[in-house]
């Protein structure tokens, strides 16, 4: 249960920081495009890499994959 609360708290803090940055125009006129490119070009591949690095290859490369 503690892990769930920690996960929701982390996501809530990220949302709050993003809202505050947008509300006070911290990143300027093109902030939305910069954050979108950052998320899709850097953050998503990094997340995929960390998930795959911790995954068990015997589970990933099993019969249901074929």
Coordinates of N, CA, C and O in Angstrom, one line a residue:
X1 N 0.8 -1.2 0.0 CA 0.0 0.0 0.0 C 0.9 1.3 0.0 O 0.5 2.3 -0.6
X2 N 2.0 1.2 0.7 CA 2.9 2.3 0.7 C 3.5 2.7 -0.6 O 3.6 3.9 -0.9
X3 N 3.7 1.7 -1.5 CA 4.2 1.9 -2.8 C 3.2 2.6 -3.7 O 3.6 3.5 -4.5
X4 N 1.9 2.3 -3.5 CA 0.9 3.0 -4.3 C 0.8 4.4 -3.9 O 0.7 5.3 -4.8
X5 N 0.8 4.7 -2.6 CA 0.8 6.1 -2.2 C 2.0 6.9 -2.6 O 1.9 8.0 -3.1
X6 N 3.2 6.3 -2.6 CA 4.4 6.9 -3.1 C 4.3 7.2 -4.5 O 4.6 8.3 -5.0
X7 N 3.7 6.3 -5.3 CA 3.6 6.5 -6.8 C 2.6 7.7 -7.1 O 2.9 8.5 -7.9
X8 N 1.5 7.7 -6.4 CA 0.5 8.7 -6.6 C 1.1 10.1 -6.1 O 0.8 11.1 -6.8
X9 N 1.8 10.1 -5.1 CA 2.4 11.3 -4.6 C 3.4 11.9 -5.5 O 3.5 13.1 -5.8
X10 N 4.2 11.0 -6.1 CA 5.2 11.4 -7.1 C 4.6 12.0 -8.3 O 5.0 13.1 -8.8
X11 N 3.6 11.3 -8.8 CA 2.9 11.9 -10.0 C 2.2 13.2 -9.7 O 2.2 14.1 -10.5
X12 N 1.6 13.3 -8.5 CA 0.9 14.5 -8.1 C 1.9 15.7 -8.0 O 1.6 16.8 -8.5
X13 N 3.1 15.5 -7.5 CA 4.1 16.5 -7.4 C 4.6 16.9 -8.8 O 4.7 18.1 -9.1
X14 N 4.8 16.0 -9.7 CA 5.2 16.3 -11.1 C 4.1 17.1 -11.8 O 4.4 18.1 -12.4
X15 N 2.9 16.8 -11.6 CA 1.8 17.5 -12.2 C 1.7 18.9 -11.6 O 1.5 19.9 -12.3
X16 N 1.9 19.1 -10.3 CA 1.8 20.4 -9.6 C 3.0 21.3 -10.1 O 2.8 22.5 -10.4
X17 N 4.2 20.7 -10.2 CA 5.3 21.5 -10.7 C 5.1 21.9 -12.2 O 5.3 23.1 -12.5
X18 N 4.5 21.0 -13.0 CA 4.2 21.4 -14.4 C 3.2 22.5 -14.5 O 3.3 23.4 -15.3
X19 N 2.1 22.4 -13.6 CA 1.1 23.4 -13.6 C 1.6 24.7 -13.2 O 1.3 25.7 -13.8
X20 N 2.4 24.7 -12.2 CA 3.0 26.0 -11.7 C 3.9 26.6 -12.8 O 3.9 27.8 -13.0
X21 N 4.7 25.8 -13.4 CA 5.6 26.3 -14.5 C 4.8 26.9 -15.6 O 5.2 27.9 -16.2
X22 N 3.7 26.2 -16.0 CA 2.9 26.8 -17.0 C 2.1 28.0 -16.6 O 2.0 29.0 -17.4
X23 N 1.7 28.0 -15.4 CA 0.9 29.1 -14.9 C 1.7 30.4 -14.8 O 1.2 31.5 -15.1
X24 N 3.0 30.3 -14.4 CA 3.8 31.4 -14.2 C 4.7 31.7 -15.4 O 5.6 32.5 -15.3
X25 N 4.5 30.9 -16.5 CA 5.2 31.1 -17.8 C 6.7 31.1 -17.6 O 7.5 31.9 -18.1
X26 N 7.2 30.0 -16.8 CA 8.6 29.9 -16.5 C 9.4 29.5 -17.8 O 10.5 30.0 -17.9
X27 N 8.8 28.7 -18.6 CA 9.6 28.2 -19.8 C 9.4 29.1 -21.0 O 10.0 28.8 -22.1
X28 N 8.7 30.1 -21.0 CA 8.5 31.0 -22.1 C 7.4 30.5 -23.1 O 6.6 29.6 -22.8
X29 N 7.5 31.1 -24.3 CA 6.5 30.9 -25.3 C 6.5 29.5 -25.8 O 5.4 28.9 -26.1
X30 N 7.6 28.9 -26.0 CA 7.7 27.6 -26.6 C 7.9 26.5 -25.6 O 8.4 25.4 -25.9
X31 N 7.6 26.7 -24.4 CA 7.8 25.7 -23.3 C 7.0 24.4 -23.5 O 7.6 23.3 -23.3
X32 N 5.8 24.5 -24.0 CA 5.0 23.3 -24.2 C 5.7 22.4 -25.3 O 5.8 21.2 -25.1
X33 N 6.2 23.0 -26.4 CA 6.8 22.2 -27.4 C 8.1 21.6 -26.9 O 8.5 20.4 -27.2
X34 N 8.9 22.3 -26.1 CA 10.1 21.8 -25.6 C 9.9 20.6 -24.7 O 10.6 19.6 -24.8
X35 N 8.9 20.7 -23.8 CA 8.6 19.6 -22.9 C 8.1 18.4 -23.6 O 8.3 17.3 -23.2
X36 N 7.3 18.7 -24.6 CA 6.7 17.5 -25.4 C 7.9 16.8 -26.1 O 7.9 15.5 -26.1
X37 N 8.8 17.5 -26.7 CA 9.9 16.8 -27.4 C 10.8 16.1 -26.4 O 11.3 15.1 -26.6
X38 N 11.0 16.7 -25.2 CA 11.8 16.1 -24.1 C 11.2 14.8 -23.7 O 11.8 13.8 -23.6
X39 N 9.8 14.8 -23.5 CA 9.1 13.6 -23.1 C 9.2 12.5 -24.1 O 9.5 11.3 -23.7
X40 N 9.0 12.8 -25.3 CA 8.9 11.7 -26.4 C 10.3 11.3 -26.9 O 10.5 10.2 -27.3
X41 N 11.3 12.2 -26.9 CA 12.6 11.9 -27.4 C 13.6 11.4 -26.4 O 14.5 10.7 -26.8
X42 N 13.4 11.8 -25.2 CA 14.4 11.4 -24.1 C 13.8 10.6 -23.0 O 14.3 9.6 -22.7
X43 N 12.7 11.1 -22.4 CA 12.2 10.4 -21.2 C 11.6 9.1 -21.5 O 11.8 8.1 -20.8
X44 N 10.8 9.0 -22.6 CA 10.2 7.7 -22.9 C 11.2 6.6 -23.3 O 11.1 5.5 -22.7
X45 N 12.2 6.9 -24.1 CA 13.2 5.8 -24.4 C 14.0 5.5 -23.1 O 14.4 4.3 -22.9
X46 N 14.3 6.5 -22.2 CA 15.0 6.2 -21.0 C 14.2 5.3 -20.1 O 14.7 4.4 -19.5
X47 N 12.9 5.5 -20.0 CA 12.0 4.7 -19.2 C 11.9 3.3 -19.8 O 12.0 2.3 -19.0
X48 N 11.8 3.1 -21.1 CA 11.8 1.8 -21.7 C 13.1 1.1 -21.4 O 13.1 -0.1 -21.1
X49 N 14.2 1.8 -21.5 CA 15.5 1.2 -21.2 C 15.6 0.7 -19.8 O 16.1 -0.4 -19.5
X50 N 15.2 1.5 -18.8 CA 15.3 1.1 -17.4 C 14.3 -0.1 -17.1 O 14.7 -1.0 -16.4
X51 N 13.2 -0.1 -17.8 CA 12.3 -1.3 -17.6 C 12.8 -2.5 -18.2 O 12.8 -3.6 -17.5
X52 N 13.4 -2.4 -19.4 CA 14.0 -3.6 -20.0 C 15.2 -4.1 -19.3 O 15.5 -5.3 -19.3
X53 N 16.0 -3.2 -18.7 CA 17.2 -3.6 -18.0 C 16.9 -4.4 -16.8 O 17.7 -5.3 -16.4
X54 N 15.8 -4.1 -16.1 CA 15.4 -4.8 -14.9 C 14.6 -6.1 -15.2 O 14.3 -6.9 -14.3
X55 N 14.1 -6.3 -16.4 CA 13.2 -7.4 -16.8 C 14.0 -8.7 -16.9 O 15.2 -8.7 -17.2
X56 N 13.3 -9.8 -16.6 CA 13.9 -11.1 -16.8 C 13.7 -11.5 -18.3 O 12.6 -11.6 -18.8
X57 N 14.8 -11.8 -18.9 CA 14.8 -12.2 -20.3 C 14.0 -13.4 -20.6 O 13.4 -13.6 -21.7
X58 N 14.0 -14.4 -19.7 CA 13.2 -15.6 -19.9 C 11.7 -15.3 -20.0 O 11.0 -16.1 -20.7
X59 N 11.3 -14.3 -19.3 CA 9.9 -13.9 -19.4 C 9.6 -13.2 -20.7 O 8.5 -13.4 -21.3
X60 N 10.5 -12.3 -21.0 CA 10.3 -11.5 -22.2 C 10.3 -12.4 -23.5 O 9.5 -12.2 -24.4
X61 N 11.3 -13.2 -23.6 CA 11.5 -14.1 -24.8 C 10.8 -15.5 -24.6 O 11.5 -16.5 -24.8
X62 N 9.6 -15.5 -24.2 CA 8.9 -16.8 -23.9 C 8.0 -17.1 -25.1 O 7.9 -16.4 -26.1
X63 N 7.3 -18.2 -24.9 CA 6.4 -18.8 -26.0 C 5.3 -17.8 -26.4 O 5.0 -17.7 -27.6
X64 N 4.7 -17.1 -25.5 CA 3.6 -16.1 -26.0 C 4.1 -15.0 -26.9 O 3.4 -14.5 -27.7
X65 N 5.4 -14.7 -26.8 CA 6.0 -13.7 -27.8 C 5.9 -14.2 -29.2 O 5.6 -13.4 -30.1
X66 N 6.1 -15.5 -29.4 CA 6.1 -16.1 -30.8 C 4.6 -16.1 -31.3 O 4.3 -15.7 -32.3

